[in-house]
PDB file of C-alpha atoms in Angstrom:
ATOM      1  CA  UNK A   1      51.018  -4.538  40.706  1.00  0.00           C
ATOM      2  CA  UNK A   2      48.049  -6.679  41.721  1.00  0.00           C
ATOM      3  CA  UNK A   3      45.490  -4.817  39.551  1.00  0.00           C
ATOM      4  CA  UNK A   4      43.731  -6.332  36.590  1.00  0.00           C
ATOM      5  CA  UNK A   5      45.305  -5.378  33.179  1.00  0.00           C
ATOM      6  CA  UNK A   6      41.813  -4.903  31.780  1.00  0.00           C
ATOM      7  CA  UNK A   7      41.533  -1.778  34.027  1.00  0.00           C
ATOM      8  CA  UNK A   8      44.168  -0.130  31.891  1.00  0.00           C
ATOM      9  CA  UNK A   9      42.753  -1.066  28.501  1.00  0.00           C
ATOM     10  CA  UNK A  10      40.531   1.467  26.742  1.00  0.00           C
ATOM     11  CA  UNK A  11      36.839   0.601  27.086  1.00  0.00           C
ATOM     12  CA  UNK A  12      36.436   0.469  23.345  1.00  0.00           C
ATOM     13  CA  UNK A  13      39.214  -2.191  23.116  1.00  0.00           C
ATOM     14  CA  UNK A  14      38.206  -4.461  26.010  1.00  0.00           C
ATOM     15  CA  UNK A  15      35.979  -6.738  23.967  1.00  0.00           C
ATOM     16  CA  UNK A  16      38.666  -7.200  21.322  1.00  0.00           C
ATOM     17  CA  UNK A  17      41.247  -7.850  24.055  1.00  0.00           C
ATOM     18  CA  UNK A  18      39.100 -10.426  25.751  1.00  0.00           C
ATOM     19  CA  UNK A  19      38.294 -12.230  22.467  1.00  0.00           C
ATOM     20  CA  UNK A  20      42.020 -12.320  21.733  1.00  0.00           C
ATOM     21  CA  UNK A  21      42.755 -14.078  24.995  1.00  0.00           C
ATOM     22  CA  UNK A  22      39.875 -16.456  24.560  1.00  0.00           C
ATOM     23  CA  UNK A  23      41.057 -17.531  21.095  1.00  0.00           C
ATOM     24  CA  UNK A  24      44.583 -17.897  22.480  1.00  0.00           C
ATOM     25  CA  UNK A  25      43.398 -20.263  25.181  1.00  0.00           C
ATOM     26  CA  UNK A  26      41.232 -22.164  22.800  1.00  0.00           C
ATOM     27  CA  UNK A  27      44.075 -22.759  20.340  1.00  0.00           C
ATOM     28  CA  UNK A  28      47.153 -22.903  22.576  1.00  0.00           C
ATOM     29  CA  UNK A  29      49.373 -24.149  19.626  1.00  0.00           C
ATOM     30  CA  UNK A  30      49.425 -20.512  18.379  1.00  0.00           C
ATOM     31  CA  UNK A  31      52.638 -19.347  19.831  1.00  0.00           C
ATOM     32  CA  UNK A  32      52.080 -15.545  19.261  1.00  0.00           C
ATOM     33  CA  UNK A  33      49.058 -13.482  18.529  1.00  0.00           C
ATOM     34  CA  UNK A  34      48.963  -9.688  18.123  1.00  0.00           C
ATOM     35  CA  UNK A  35      46.423  -6.888  18.461  1.00  0.00           C
ATOM     36  CA  UNK A  36      46.435  -3.128  18.673  1.00  0.00           C
ATOM     37  CA  UNK A  37      44.879  -1.485  21.626  1.00  0.00           C
ATOM     38  CA  UNK A  38      45.058   1.748  23.714  1.00  0.00           C
ATOM     39  CA  UNK A  39      46.453   1.611  27.180  1.00  0.00           C
ATOM     40  CA  UNK A  40      45.808   4.213  29.825  1.00  0.00           C
ATOM     41  CA  UNK A  41      48.632   6.617  30.633  1.00  0.00           C
ATOM     42  CA  UNK A  42      49.772   7.275  34.179  1.00  0.00           C
ATOM     43  CA  UNK A  43      48.434  10.480  35.789  1.00  0.00           C
ATOM     44  CA  UNK A  44      51.128  11.546  38.144  1.00  0.00           C
ATOM     45  CA  UNK A  45      50.733  13.250  41.496  1.00  0.00           C
ATOM     46  CA  UNK A  46      52.407  16.431  40.423  1.00  0.00           C
ATOM     47  CA  UNK A  47      50.037  18.792  42.059  1.00  0.00           C
ATOM     48  CA  UNK A  48      48.783  17.420  45.321  1.00  0.00           C
ATOM     49  CA  UNK A  49      45.858  15.140  45.074  1.00  0.00           C
ATOM     50  CA  UNK A  50      44.363  16.585  41.869  1.00  0.00           C
ATOM     51  CA  UNK A  51      44.550  13.389  39.933  1.00  0.00           C
ATOM     52  CA  UNK A  52      40.815  13.189  39.438  1.00  0.00           C
ATOM     53  CA  UNK A  53      40.720  16.597  37.698  1.00  0.00           C
ATOM     54  CA  UNK A  54      43.127  15.503  35.023  1.00  0.00           C
ATOM     55  CA  UNK A  55      41.916  14.098  31.668  1.00  0.00           C
ATOM     56  CA  UNK A  56      42.465  10.395  31.219  1.00  0.00           C
ATOM     57  CA  UNK A  57      44.570   9.768  28.135  1.00  0.00           C
ATOM     58  CA  UNK A  58      45.379   6.584  26.274  1.00  0.00           C
ATOM     59  CA  UNK A  59      48.322   5.636  24.114  1.00  0.00           C
ATOM     60  CA  UNK A  60      48.219   3.012  21.263  1.00  0.00           C
ATOM     61  CA  UNK A  61      50.332  -0.079  21.560  1.00  0.00           C
ATOM     62  CA  UNK A  62      50.983  -3.181  19.635  1.00  0.00           C
ATOM     63  CA  UNK A  63      50.446  -6.145  21.965  1.00  0.00           C
ATOM     64  CA  UNK A  64      52.015  -9.590  21.411  1.00  0.00           C
ATOM     65  CA  UNK A  65      50.431 -12.357  23.448  1.00  0.00           C
ATOM     66  CA  UNK A  66      52.201 -15.501  24.675  1.00  0.00           C
ATOM     67  CA  UNK A  67      50.788 -18.188  26.910  1.00  0.00           C
ATOM     68  CA  UNK A  68      53.313 -20.031  29.087  1.00  0.00           C
ATOM     69  CA  UNK A  69      52.842 -22.957  31.458  1.00  0.00           C
ATOM     70  CA  UNK A  70      54.914 -22.316  34.618  1.00  0.00           C
ATOM     71  CA  UNK A  71      55.249 -25.276  36.986  1.00  0.00           C
ATOM     72  CA  UNK A  72      55.915 -24.336  40.545  1.00  0.00           C
ATOM     73  CA  UNK A  73      53.989 -26.209  43.158  1.00  0.00           C
ATOM     74  CA  UNK A  74      51.079 -26.490  40.761  1.00  0.00           C
ATOM     75  CA  UNK A  75      50.674 -26.008  37.103  1.00  0.00           C
ATOM     76  CA  UNK A  76      49.638 -22.448  36.282  1.00  0.00           C
ATOM     77  CA  UNK A  77      49.186 -20.784  32.915  1.00  0.00           C
ATOM     78  CA  UNK A  78      50.389 -17.253  32.466  1.00  0.00           C
ATOM     79  CA  UNK A  79      49.726 -14.695  29.808  1.00  0.00           C
ATOM     80  CA  UNK A  80      52.800 -12.751  28.794  1.00  0.00           C
ATOM     81  CA  UNK A  81      52.252  -9.481  26.971  1.00  0.00           C
ATOM     82  CA  UNK A  82      54.914  -7.547  25.033  1.00  0.00           C
ATOM     83  CA  UNK A  83      53.723  -4.087  24.437  1.00  0.00           C
ATOM     84  CA  UNK A  84      55.325  -1.826  21.847  1.00  0.00           C
ATOM     85  CA  UNK A  85      54.105   1.818  21.661  1.00  0.00           C
ATOM     86  CA  UNK A  86      52.963   3.433  18.385  1.00  0.00           C
ATOM     87  CA  UNK A  87      54.029   7.038  17.529  1.00  0.00           C
ATOM     88  CA  UNK A  88      52.910   9.131  14.658  1.00  0.00           C
ATOM     89  CA  UNK A  89      55.170   8.541  11.619  1.00  0.00           C
ATOM     90  CA  UNK A  90      55.094  12.300  10.889  1.00  0.00           C
ATOM     91  CA  UNK A  91      56.962  15.040  12.618  1.00  0.00           C
ATOM     92  CA  UNK A  92      56.202  18.147  10.546  1.00  0.00           C
ATOM     93  CA  UNK A  93      53.103  19.254   8.484  1.00  0.00           C
ATOM     94  CA  UNK A  94      52.826  17.824   4.974  1.00  0.00           C
ATOM     95  CA  UNK A  95      56.081  15.838   5.549  1.00  0.00           C
ATOM     96  CA  UNK A  96      57.267  14.140   2.329  1.00  0.00           C
ATOM     97  CA  UNK A  97      57.944  10.520   3.087  1.00  0.00           C
ATOM     98  CA  UNK A  98      60.550   8.599   1.098  1.00  0.00           C
ATOM     99  CA  UNK A  99      60.735   5.239   2.824  1.00  0.00           C
ATOM    100  CA  UNK A 100      57.314   4.543   4.340  1.00  0.00           C
ATOM    101  CA  UNK A 101      56.412   0.999   5.168  1.00  0.00           C
ATOM    102  CA  UNK A 102      53.572  -0.083   2.851  1.00  0.00           C
ATOM    103  CA  UNK A 103      50.358  -1.421   4.443  1.00  0.00           C
ATOM    104  CA  UNK A 104      47.325  -3.425   3.305  1.00  0.00           C
ATOM    105  CA  UNK A 105      43.683  -2.677   3.525  1.00  0.00           C
ATOM    106  CA  UNK A 106      40.897  -5.018   2.343  1.00  0.00           C
ATOM    107  CA  UNK A 107      37.273  -4.130   1.734  1.00  0.00           C
ATOM    108  CA  UNK A 108      34.218  -6.039   0.417  1.00  0.00           C
ATOM    109  CA  UNK A 109      32.318  -5.153  -2.672  1.00  0.00           C
ATOM    110  CA  UNK A 110      29.876  -3.116  -0.570  1.00  0.00           C
ATOM    111  CA  UNK A 111      32.721  -0.967   0.669  1.00  0.00           C
ATOM    112  CA  UNK A 112      32.884  -2.369   4.164  1.00  0.00           C
ATOM    113  CA  UNK A 113      36.455  -2.656   5.559  1.00  0.00           C
ATOM    114  CA  UNK A 114      37.368  -6.231   6.435  1.00  0.00           C
ATOM    115  CA  UNK A 115      41.032  -5.915   7.326  1.00  0.00           C
ATOM    116  CA  UNK A 116      43.469  -3.148   8.195  1.00  0.00           C
ATOM    117  CA  UNK A 117      47.180  -3.922   8.537  1.00  0.00           C
ATOM    118  CA  UNK A 118      48.580  -2.955  11.950  1.00  0.00           C
ATOM    119  CA  UNK A 119      51.468  -1.384   9.923  1.00  0.00           C
ATOM    120  CA  UNK A 120      49.045   1.362   8.999  1.00  0.00           C
ATOM    121  CA  UNK A 121      48.603   2.559  12.602  1.00  0.00           C
ATOM    122  CA  UNK A 122      51.473   5.116  12.731  1.00  0.00           C
ATOM    123  CA  UNK A 123      50.438   6.478   9.328  1.00  0.00           C
ATOM    124  CA  UNK A 124      46.667   6.636   9.560  1.00  0.00           C
ATOM    125  CA  UNK A 125      46.093   6.668  13.354  1.00  0.00           C
ATOM    126  CA  UNK A 126      43.160   4.200  13.189  1.00  0.00           C
ATOM    127  CA  UNK A 127      43.084   1.039  15.219  1.00  0.00           C
ATOM    128  CA  UNK A 128      41.825  -1.866  13.208  1.00  0.00           C
ATOM    129  CA  UNK A 129      38.915  -2.632  15.469  1.00  0.00           C
ATOM    130  CA  UNK A 130      37.722   1.047  15.143  1.00  0.00           C
ATOM    131  CA  UNK A 131      37.287   0.883  11.361  1.00  0.00           C
ATOM    132  CA  UNK A 132      36.354  -2.656  10.729  1.00  0.00           C
ATOM    133  CA  UNK A 133      32.982  -2.863   9.029  1.00  0.00           C
ATOM    134  CA  UNK A 134      33.050   0.873   8.371  1.00  0.00           C
ATOM    135  CA  UNK A 135      32.721   2.230   4.786  1.00  0.00           C
ATOM    136  CA  UNK A 136      36.148   2.428   3.223  1.00  0.00           C
ATOM    137  CA  UNK A 137      35.001   4.863   0.630  1.00  0.00           C
ATOM    138  CA  UNK A 138      34.371   7.534   3.347  1.00  0.00           C
ATOM    139  CA  UNK A 139      38.194   7.673   3.800  1.00  0.00           C
ATOM    140  CA  UNK A 140      38.723   8.985   0.297  1.00  0.00           C
ATOM    141  CA  UNK A 141      38.837  12.739  -0.324  1.00  0.00           C
ATOM    142  CA  UNK A 142      35.616  13.847  -2.053  1.00  0.00           C
ATOM    143  CA  UNK A 143      37.581  15.626  -4.863  1.00  0.00           C
ATOM    144  CA  UNK A 144      39.482  12.366  -5.707  1.00  0.00           C
ATOM    145  CA  UNK A 145      36.320  10.202  -6.022  1.00  0.00           C
ATOM    146  CA  UNK A 146      36.083  10.979  -9.805  1.00  0.00           C
ATOM    147  CA  UNK A 147      39.550   9.486 -10.396  1.00  0.00           C
ATOM    148  CA  UNK A 148      39.007   6.583  -7.988  1.00  0.00           C
ATOM    149  CA  UNK A 149      35.785   5.649  -9.856  1.00  0.00           C
ATOM    150  CA  UNK A 150      37.936   5.040 -12.959  1.00  0.00           C
ATOM    151  CA  UNK A 151      40.331   2.991 -10.766  1.00  0.00           C
ATOM    152  CA  UNK A 152      37.611   0.689  -9.533  1.00  0.00           C
ATOM    153  CA  UNK A 153      36.216   0.323 -13.052  1.00  0.00           C
ATOM    154  CA  UNK A 154      39.638  -0.885 -14.059  1.00  0.00           C
ATOM    155  CA  UNK A 155      39.890  -3.328 -11.080  1.00  0.00           C
ATOM    156  CA  UNK A 156      36.519  -4.832 -11.985  1.00  0.00           C
ATOM    157  CA  UNK A 157      37.492  -5.229 -15.695  1.00  0.00           C
ATOM    158  CA  UNK A 158      41.071  -6.315 -15.303  1.00  0.00           C
ATOM    159  CA  UNK A 159      41.083  -7.809 -11.789  1.00  0.00           C
ATOM    160  CA  UNK A 160      43.939  -5.669 -10.699  1.00  0.00           C
ATOM    161  CA  UNK A 161      45.626  -2.277 -11.351  1.00  0.00           C
ATOM    162  CA  UNK A 162      49.304  -1.291 -11.094  1.00  0.00           C
ATOM    163  CA  UNK A 163      50.434   1.524  -8.742  1.00  0.00           C
ATOM    164  CA  UNK A 164      48.114   4.482  -9.270  1.00  0.00           C
ATOM    165  CA  UNK A 165      48.849   8.221  -9.196  1.00  0.00           C
ATOM    166  CA  UNK A 166      48.650   9.877  -5.844  1.00  0.00           C
ATOM    167  CA  UNK A 167      45.290  10.604  -4.161  1.00  0.00           C
ATOM    168  CA  UNK A 168      44.207  11.606  -0.608  1.00  0.00           C
ATOM    169  CA  UNK A 169      42.981   9.499   2.273  1.00  0.00           C
ATOM    170  CA  UNK A 170      41.677  10.760   5.562  1.00  0.00           C
ATOM    171  CA  UNK A 171      43.743  10.017   8.780  1.00  0.00           C
ATOM    172  CA  UNK A 172      42.177   9.564  12.202  1.00  0.00           C
ATOM    173  CA  UNK A 173      42.656  13.254  13.091  1.00  0.00           C
ATOM    174  CA  UNK A 174      40.474  14.412  10.114  1.00  0.00           C
ATOM    175  CA  UNK A 175      43.348  15.567   7.953  1.00  0.00           C
ATOM    176  CA  UNK A 176      44.244  14.027   4.610  1.00  0.00           C
ATOM    177  CA  UNK A 177      47.564  12.346   3.572  1.00  0.00           C
ATOM    178  CA  UNK A 178      48.712  11.484  -0.044  1.00  0.00           C
ATOM    179  CA  UNK A 179      49.394   7.966  -1.101  1.00  0.00           C
ATOM    180  CA  UNK A 180      49.735   5.693  -4.051  1.00  0.00           C
ATOM    181  CA  UNK A 181      48.170   2.244  -4.234  1.00  0.00           C
ATOM    182  CA  UNK A 182      48.667  -1.125  -5.910  1.00  0.00           C
ATOM    183  CA  UNK A 183      45.267  -2.809  -6.320  1.00  0.00           C
ATOM    184  CA  UNK A 184      44.191  -6.427  -6.612  1.00  0.00           C
ATOM    185  CA  UNK A 185      40.918  -8.220  -6.218  1.00  0.00           C
ATOM    186  CA  UNK A 186      39.184 -11.597  -5.756  1.00  0.00           C
ATOM    187  CA  UNK A 187      36.495 -12.562  -8.184  1.00  0.00           C
ATOM    188  CA  UNK A 188      34.283 -15.499  -7.099  1.00  0.00           C
ATOM    189  CA  UNK A 189      34.702 -18.085 -10.008  1.00  0.00           C
ATOM    190  CA  UNK A 190      31.171 -19.409  -9.493  1.00  0.00           C
ATOM    191  CA  UNK A 191      29.217 -16.221  -9.255  1.00  0.00           C
ATOM    192  CA  UNK A 192      31.719 -14.327 -11.342  1.00  0.00           C
ATOM    193  CA  UNK A 193      31.284 -11.347  -9.043  1.00  0.00           C
ATOM    194  CA  UNK A 194      33.860  -9.368  -7.167  1.00  0.00           C
ATOM    195  CA  UNK A 195      34.136 -10.396  -3.484  1.00  0.00           C
ATOM    196  CA  UNK A 196      36.808  -8.014  -2.152  1.00  0.00           C
ATOM    197  CA  UNK A 197      39.358  -5.522  -3.135  1.00  0.00           C
ATOM    198  CA  UNK A 198      42.907  -5.365  -1.715  1.00  0.00           C
ATOM    199  CA  UNK A 199      44.948  -2.137  -1.656  1.00  0.00           C
ATOM    200  CA  UNK A 200      48.652  -2.011  -0.871  1.00  0.00           C
ATOM    201  CA  UNK A 201      49.180   1.680   0.099  1.00  0.00           C
ATOM    202  CA  UNK A 202      52.482   3.643  -0.109  1.00  0.00           C
ATOM    203  CA  UNK A 203      52.378   6.864   1.794  1.00  0.00           C
ATOM    204  CA  UNK A 204      53.854   9.855  -0.193  1.00  0.00           C
ATOM    205  CA  UNK A 205      53.052  12.869   1.904  1.00  0.00           C
ATOM    206  CA  UNK A 206      51.860  13.304   5.501  1.00  0.00           C
ATOM    207  CA  UNK A 207      48.805  15.309   6.713  1.00  0.00           C
ATOM    208  CA  UNK A 208      48.757  18.978   7.669  1.00  0.00           C
ATOM    209  CA  UNK A 209      48.441  17.963  11.330  1.00  0.00           C
ATOM    210  CA  UNK A 210      51.316  15.495  11.877  1.00  0.00           C
ATOM    211  CA  UNK A 211      49.797  13.994  15.069  1.00  0.00           C
ATOM    212  CA  UNK A 212      47.559  11.329  13.468  1.00  0.00           C
ATOM    213  CA  UNK A 213      46.439  10.136  16.950  1.00  0.00           C
ATOM    214  CA  UNK A 214      44.888  13.440  17.970  1.00  0.00           C
ATOM    215  CA  UNK A 215      41.189  13.271  18.446  1.00  0.00           C
ATOM    216  CA  UNK A 216      39.109  14.784  15.607  1.00  0.00           C
ATOM    217  CA  UNK A 217      36.109  17.017  16.300  1.00  0.00           C
ATOM    218  CA  UNK A 218      33.076  14.821  17.176  1.00  0.00           C
ATOM    219  CA  UNK A 219      29.497  15.696  16.164  1.00  0.00           C
ATOM    220  CA  UNK A 220      28.947  16.953  19.654  1.00  0.00           C
ATOM    221  CA  UNK A 221      31.994  19.210  19.437  1.00  0.00           C
ATOM    222  CA  UNK A 222      30.690  20.560  16.091  1.00  0.00           C
ATOM    223  CA  UNK A 223      27.228  21.287  17.621  1.00  0.00           C
ATOM    224  CA  UNK A 224      28.806  23.023  20.622  1.00  0.00           C
ATOM    225  CA  UNK A 225      31.032  25.122  18.360  1.00  0.00           C
ATOM    226  CA  UNK A 226      27.935  26.219  16.263  1.00  0.00           C
ATOM    227  CA  UNK A 227      26.057  27.185  19.387  1.00  0.00           C
ATOM    228  CA  UNK A 228      28.985  29.334  20.479  1.00  0.00           C
ATOM    229  CA  UNK A 229      29.073  31.023  17.088  1.00  0.00           C
ATOM    230  CA  UNK A 230      25.358  31.679  17.328  1.00  0.00           C
ATOM    231  CA  UNK A 231      25.670  33.046  20.834  1.00  0.00           C
ATOM    232  CA  UNK A 232      28.488  35.365  19.729  1.00  0.00           C
ATOM    233  CA  UNK A 233      26.275  36.793  16.932  1.00  0.00           C
ATOM    234  CA  UNK A 234      23.332  37.171  19.270  1.00  0.00           C
ATOM    235  CA  UNK A 235      25.580  38.972  21.848  1.00  0.00           C
ATOM    236  CA  UNK A 236      26.874  41.354  19.192  1.00  0.00           C
ATOM    237  CA  UNK A 237      23.346  42.250  18.100  1.00  0.00           C
ATOM    238  CA  UNK A 238      21.828  42.808  21.562  1.00  0.00           C
ATOM    239  CA  UNK A 239      21.139  46.262  22.964  1.00  0.00           C
ATOM    240  CA  UNK A 240      24.261  47.383  24.556  1.00  0.00           C
ATOM    241  CA  UNK A 241      24.233  48.510  28.130  1.00  0.00           C
ATOM    242  CA  UNK A 242      27.435  50.160  29.529  1.00  0.00           C
ATOM    243  CA  UNK A 243      29.128  51.120  26.222  1.00  0.00           C
ATOM    244  CA  UNK A 244      25.767  52.501  24.878  1.00  0.00           C
ATOM    245  CA  UNK A 245      25.246  54.686  28.010  1.00  0.00           C
ATOM    246  CA  UNK A 246      28.868  55.920  27.807  1.00  0.00           C
ATOM    247  CA  UNK A 247      28.416  56.797  24.119  1.00  0.00           C
ATOM    248  CA  UNK A 248      25.109  58.525  24.887  1.00  0.00           C
ATOM    249  CA  UNK A 249      26.723  60.621  27.641  1.00  0.00           C
ATOM    250  CA  UNK A 250      29.619  61.489  25.322  1.00  0.00           C
ATOM    251  CA  UNK A 251      27.218  62.542  22.576  1.00  0.00           C
ATOM    252  CA  UNK A 252      25.134  64.670  24.926  1.00  0.00           C
ATOM    253  CA  UNK A 253      28.268  66.432  26.175  1.00  0.00           C
ATOM    254  CA  UNK A 254      29.275  67.073  22.550  1.00  0.00           C
ATOM    255  CA  UNK A 255      25.881  68.583  21.765  1.00  0.00           C
ATOM    256  CA  UNK A 256      25.983  70.713  24.816  1.00  0.00           C
ATOM    257  CA  UNK A 257      29.428  71.956  24.059  1.00  0.00           C
ATOM    258  CA  UNK A 258      28.446  72.793  20.493  1.00  0.00           C
ATOM    259  CA  UNK A 259      25.256  74.627  21.617  1.00  0.00           C
ATOM    260  CA  UNK A 260      27.300  76.659  24.073  1.00  0.00           C
ATOM    261  CA  UNK A 261      29.814  77.493  21.383  1.00  0.00           C
ATOM    262  CA  UNK A 262      27.132  78.570  18.899  1.00  0.00           C
ATOM    263  CA  UNK A 263      25.421  80.730  21.577  1.00  0.00           C
ATOM    264  CA  UNK A 264      28.705  82.500  22.425  1.00  0.00           C
ATOM    265  CA  UNK A 265      29.213  83.191  18.643  1.00  0.00           C
ATOM    266  CA  UNK A 266      25.787  84.692  18.409  1.00  0.00           C
ATOM    267  CA  UNK A 267      26.196  86.768  21.478  1.00  0.00           C
ATOM    268  CA  UNK A 268      29.503  88.288  20.392  1.00  0.00           C
ATOM    269  CA  UNK A 269      29.256  91.434  18.294  1.00  0.00           C
ATOM    270  CA  UNK A 270      32.219  91.742  15.997  1.00  0.00           C
ATOM    271  CA  UNK A 271      34.031  95.068  15.884  1.00  0.00           C
ATOM    272  CA  UNK A 272      33.891  97.014  12.602  1.00  0.00           C
ATOM    273  CA  UNK A 273      37.596  96.984  11.857  1.00  0.00           C
ATOM    274  CA  UNK A 274      37.684  93.163  12.470  1.00  0.00           C
ATOM    275  CA  UNK A 275      34.899  92.174  10.216  1.00  0.00           C
ATOM    276  CA  UNK A 276      35.681  89.634   7.522  1.00  0.00           C
ATOM    277  CA  UNK A 277      34.912  90.725   4.093  1.00  0.00           C
ATOM    278  CA  UNK A 278      34.670  88.905   0.817  1.00  0.00           C
ATOM    279  CA  UNK A 279      36.878  90.128  -2.022  1.00  0.00           C
ATOM    280  CA  UNK A 280      35.072  90.406  -5.364  1.00  0.00           C
ATOM    281  CA  UNK A 281      37.653  90.439  -8.119  1.00  0.00           C
ATOM    282  CA  UNK A 282      37.356  91.079 -11.787  1.00  0.00           C
ATOM    283  CA  UNK A 283      36.743  87.980 -13.907  1.00  0.00           C
ATOM    284  CA  UNK A 284      40.152  88.088 -15.533  1.00  0.00           C
ATOM    285  CA  UNK A 285      42.066  87.828 -12.278  1.00  0.00           C
ATOM    286  CA  UNK A 286      43.565  84.585 -10.916  1.00  0.00           C
ATOM    287  CA  UNK A 287      41.836  81.850  -9.049  1.00  0.00           C
ATOM    288  CA  UNK A 288      43.625  82.736  -5.756  1.00  0.00           C
ATOM    289  CA  UNK A 289      42.646  86.451  -6.103  1.00  0.00           C
ATOM    290  CA  UNK A 290      39.051  85.560  -6.963  1.00  0.00           C
ATOM    291  CA  UNK A 291      38.616  83.460  -3.794  1.00  0.00           C
ATOM    292  CA  UNK A 292      40.691  85.736  -1.476  1.00  0.00           C
ATOM    293  CA  UNK A 293      39.282  86.881   1.827  1.00  0.00           C
ATOM    294  CA  UNK A 294      40.109  90.435   2.918  1.00  0.00           C
ATOM    295  CA  UNK A 295      40.904  90.853   6.470  1.00  0.00           C
ATOM    296  CA  UNK A 296      40.936  94.524   7.494  1.00  0.00           C
ATOM    297  CA  UNK A 297      41.047  95.492   3.834  1.00  0.00           C
ATOM    298  CA  UNK A 298      44.344  93.701   3.085  1.00  0.00           C
ATOM    299  CA  UNK A 299      44.441  90.474   1.043  1.00  0.00           C
ATOM    300  CA  UNK A 300      47.183  88.070   2.037  1.00  0.00           C
ATOM    301  CA  UNK A 301      47.444  86.885  -1.544  1.00  0.00           C
ATOM    302  CA  UNK A 302      48.427  90.205  -3.188  1.00  0.00           C
ATOM    303  CA  UNK A 303      50.018  93.344  -2.033  1.00  0.00           C
ATOM    304  CA  UNK A 304      51.095  94.885  -5.379  1.00  0.00           C
ATOM    305  CA  UNK A 305      47.967  96.676  -6.386  1.00  0.00           C
ATOM    306  CA  UNK A 306      44.926  98.296  -4.995  1.00  0.00           C
ATOM    307  CA  UNK A 307      42.135  96.079  -4.009  1.00  0.00           C
ATOM    308  CA  UNK A 308      38.820  96.190  -5.773  1.00  0.00           C
ATOM    309  CA  UNK A 309      37.116  94.414  -2.967  1.00  0.00           C
ATOM    310  CA  UNK A 310      33.813  95.586  -1.595  1.00  0.00           C
ATOM    311  CA  UNK A 311      34.183  96.842   1.954  1.00  0.00           C
ATOM    312  CA  UNK A 312      30.514  96.759   2.639  1.00  0.00           C
ATOM    313  CA  UNK A 313      29.935  93.025   2.324  1.00  0.00           C
ATOM    314  CA  UNK A 314      30.545  91.275   5.688  1.00  0.00           C
ATOM    315  CA  UNK A 315      31.069  87.556   5.736  1.00  0.00           C
ATOM    316  CA  UNK A 316      27.907  85.650   6.676  1.00  0.00           C
TER     317      UNK A 316
END
């Protein structure tokens, strides 16, 4: 109470808000005028005095303006605003929509958007003032441009086109939704050139991210993300410090243990009756007998005949 309403309006919407009020004052006969704008949400004192540390968030509203003359002691004009919040029309990813409210978009022959119906806000997430004078063709999915080229060729030849097959359009959050469109156009009768195209859009399926008001990644965000990726690659390819030293110590210990083990083997002199001897069998004996090893003159693979093994060939 007592603060300017402008303080709560998003900075990008303040010029539109001010011009709306100016036009309302200039033409007082207009009973109601509307606009879509973002209003700042309240940041509560939930954790002490940490309000400044919390991110400022805004919520989209449809504002209806009414100017009223109230006579008390002196004549004063008041601006009455009725604010209705917008919510995303989708609740789950890729939600199939059966009774979506159709909305209208109009763009000039150069592709620039001239009008966006406020009815589109809960479906696309854009505010009309954000996309006005932007290129409407950038909203179409790249893989659908081939089909849409044929659509526009038909519009120019015939002046209109009945409801098309479904194609994809980008929502404010960067994801795509599916829609079907009824097209019409205005041809200048003097220049015989197309002036603008009007599309009445019917949503068929929602985007993968159902929150169409969620902020998409900006160019700065993309640059930061790429820098983080490059840093991670660089970190992984740097000379390691602690893990490398630990690995070096472990490898040194293994080498020392192996050297000690080999020395102990070389120093030990095997006893004659414990020598390992290789069994040399006749060629016609089995695979197992041919590869048998005699331990103390007894083969574990056969005990039914005398061994023909050489007892003078120690295992190397």
